[in-house]
Coordinates of C-alpha atoms in Angstrom, one line a residue:
Chain O
M17 CA -58.8 -50.9 2.5
E18 CA -61.0 -54.1 3.1
L19 CA -59.8 -57.5 0.5
T20 CA -63.1 -57.6 -1.2
T21 CA -62.1 -53.6 -2.8
I22 CA -58.5 -54.1 -3.5
I23 CA -60.0 -57.5 -5.8
G24 CA -62.6 -55.5 -7.8
L25 CA -60.1 -52.6 -8.1
S26 CA -57.8 -55.3 -9.6
A27 CA -60.1 -56.8 -11.9
A28 CA -61.0 -53.5 -13.3
V29 CA -58.2 -51.9 -13.7
L30 CA -56.9 -55.9 -15.9
T31 CA -59.9 -56.3 -17.7
T32 CA -60.2 -52.5 -18.3
A33 CA -55.8 -52.6 -19.3
A34 CA -55.7 -55.0 -21.1
F35 CA -57.7 -54.2 -24.4
L36 CA -54.1 -51.8 -24.1
P37 CA -51.8 -54.1 -25.5
Q38 CA -53.8 -55.3 -28.1
T39 CA -54.6 -51.7 -29.3
I40 CA -51.0 -51.3 -30.0
K41 CA -50.3 -54.7 -31.0
T42 CA -53.3 -53.6 -33.9
I43 CA -51.7 -49.8 -34.5
R44 CA -47.9 -51.6 -35.2
E45 CA -48.8 -54.8 -37.0
K46 CA -53.0 -53.7 -39.1
D47 CA -52.5 -57.8 -38.9
T48 CA -56.4 -58.2 -38.1
R49 CA -57.4 -61.4 -40.0
G50 CA -57.5 -63.3 -36.9
I51 CA -59.3 -60.5 -35.1
S52 CA -62.9 -60.8 -34.7
A53 CA -65.5 -57.7 -35.9
L54 CA -68.4 -59.1 -34.4
M55 CA -66.8 -59.7 -31.0
Y56 CA -65.5 -55.8 -31.4
S57 CA -68.6 -54.4 -33.1
M58 CA -70.7 -56.1 -30.3
F59 CA -68.0 -55.1 -27.6
T60 CA -68.0 -51.8 -28.3
V61 CA -71.9 -51.6 -28.1
G62 CA -71.4 -53.3 -24.8
T63 CA -68.9 -51.0 -23.2
L64 CA -71.0 -47.5 -24.9
L65 CA -74.1 -48.7 -22.8
W66 CA -72.2 -49.4 -19.7
L67 CA -71.1 -45.2 -20.2
V68 CA -74.4 -44.4 -20.2
Y69 CA -75.5 -47.3 -17.9
G70 CA -72.5 -45.0 -15.2
I71 CA -73.6 -41.6 -16.4
A72 CA -77.0 -42.3 -15.2
T73 CA -76.2 -44.0 -12.0
R74 CA -73.5 -42.0 -11.3
D75 CA -70.7 -44.7 -11.0
W76 CA -67.7 -43.0 -11.5
P77 CA -65.8 -46.6 -11.2
V78 CA -68.1 -47.8 -14.5
L79 CA -68.0 -45.1 -16.2
I80 CA -64.9 -44.1 -16.2
A81 CA -63.7 -48.0 -17.0
N82 CA -66.0 -48.1 -19.6
A83 CA -65.3 -45.1 -21.4
V84 CA -61.7 -46.3 -21.3
T85 CA -62.7 -49.7 -22.8
F86 CA -64.6 -47.8 -25.6
S87 CA -62.2 -45.9 -26.5
F88 CA -59.4 -49.1 -27.0
S89 CA -62.5 -51.3 -29.0
A90 CA -63.8 -48.5 -30.7
T91 CA -59.8 -48.4 -32.7
I92 CA -59.7 -51.5 -32.7
L93 CA -63.1 -52.3 -34.7
A94 CA -62.1 -49.0 -36.6
L95 CA -58.2 -50.7 -37.6
K96 CA -60.0 -54.2 -38.0
L97 CA -62.5 -52.6 -40.6
K98 CA -59.9 -50.4 -42.2
Y99 CA -57.6 -53.7 -42.6
R100 CA -60.2 -56.6 -43.0
Chain M
M17 CA -88.1 -52.9 -15.5
E18 CA -86.4 -49.9 -15.3
L19 CA -84.4 -48.8 -18.0
T20 CA -81.7 -47.9 -16.3
T21 CA -81.9 -51.7 -15.6
I22 CA -82.4 -52.7 -18.9
I23 CA -79.2 -50.3 -20.4
G24 CA -77.3 -52.7 -17.6
L25 CA -78.0 -56.3 -18.4
S26 CA -77.8 -55.6 -22.2
A27 CA -74.6 -53.6 -21.9
A28 CA -73.7 -57.1 -19.4
V29 CA -75.0 -59.7 -22.1
L30 CA -72.8 -58.0 -25.1
T31 CA -69.8 -57.6 -23.4
T32 CA -70.3 -61.2 -22.0
A33 CA -71.5 -62.7 -25.3
A34 CA -68.9 -60.4 -27.9
F35 CA -66.1 -63.4 -27.3
L36 CA -68.4 -65.9 -27.8
P37 CA -67.8 -65.3 -31.9
Q38 CA -63.9 -64.4 -31.3
T39 CA -63.5 -68.0 -29.8
I40 CA -65.6 -69.8 -32.7
K41 CA -63.2 -67.6 -34.8
T42 CA -60.1 -68.8 -33.4
I43 CA -61.3 -72.0 -33.0
R44 CA -62.2 -72.9 -36.8
E45 CA -59.4 -70.9 -38.6
K46 CA -56.6 -71.1 -35.6
D47 CA -54.8 -67.6 -36.8
T48 CA -54.2 -65.9 -34.0
R49 CA -51.3 -64.0 -35.3
G50 CA -53.4 -60.8 -35.1
I51 CA -54.4 -61.9 -31.3
S52 CA -52.0 -59.9 -28.2
A53 CA -51.3 -62.7 -26.0
L54 CA -50.9 -60.3 -23.4
M55 CA -54.8 -58.5 -24.1
Y56 CA -56.3 -62.2 -23.3
S57 CA -53.4 -62.7 -20.2
M58 CA -54.4 -60.0 -19.1
F59 CA -58.4 -60.6 -19.5
T60 CA -58.3 -63.6 -18.2
V61 CA -57.1 -63.2 -14.8
G62 CA -59.1 -60.1 -14.5
T63 CA -62.1 -61.8 -15.3
L64 CA -60.9 -64.9 -12.6
L65 CA -60.5 -61.4 -9.9
W66 CA -64.4 -60.6 -11.0
L67 CA -65.4 -63.9 -10.2
V68 CA -63.9 -64.1 -7.0
Y69 CA -65.4 -60.6 -6.7
G70 CA -68.5 -61.7 -7.4
I71 CA -68.5 -64.9 -4.8
A72 CA -66.9 -62.7 -1.7
T73 CA -69.5 -60.3 -2.3
R74 CA -72.9 -62.8 -4.1
D75 CA -73.5 -60.6 -6.5
W76 CA -74.8 -63.4 -9.0
P77 CA -75.0 -61.2 -12.4
V78 CA -71.0 -60.6 -11.8
L79 CA -70.2 -63.5 -10.9
I80 CA -72.5 -65.3 -14.0
A81 CA -70.9 -63.0 -16.8
N82 CA -67.5 -63.5 -15.5
A83 CA -67.3 -67.2 -15.2
V84 CA -68.9 -66.6 -19.1
T85 CA -66.1 -64.4 -20.1
F86 CA -64.0 -66.1 -18.2
S87 CA -64.2 -69.4 -20.0
F88 CA -64.7 -67.9 -23.1
S89 CA -61.0 -65.3 -22.6
A90 CA -58.7 -68.3 -21.1
T91 CA -59.6 -70.6 -23.9
I92 CA -58.9 -68.0 -26.6
L93 CA -55.6 -67.5 -24.9
A94 CA -54.7 -71.1 -24.6
L95 CA -55.6 -71.1 -28.0
K96 CA -53.5 -68.0 -29.0
L97 CA -50.1 -70.5 -27.0
K98 CA -50.8 -73.3 -28.3
Y99 CA -50.9 -71.7 -31.9
R100 CA -48.4 -68.5 -31.2

């Protein structure tokens, strides 16, 4: 496997998985005051559009990575709106 | 311009720009308790790798989007480490 491909895959895994610790922390602590509702609104819509883009272009890595990130982002947004 | 391209560009702009409101909120309020240091550590390294990937593959949209996101993410991480 080429080095560039390894770098790209590592980048995709990190930027996708990164939202898991934030999701767990927010579910546990319910402290959302420092979290921006505008960020997670924009990011949730953005990942949803990437999901649509991945489906339209049959780009499986984009589709899968953004389906995962969308679910984390939407969870954090919902918790933010619930616990303000 | 094709609809798919418009969707992709909108997704890229949203998922990049989304970090601006979080950066501003964190700079203003310095309330980082609800923010996950692990998330922003992973995300900062991830966007840095996307930046390297964009340079290696001469993919300008990936390079520019991740240069912007990296600067926001690194700022939020620095503020989180400073204000714990």
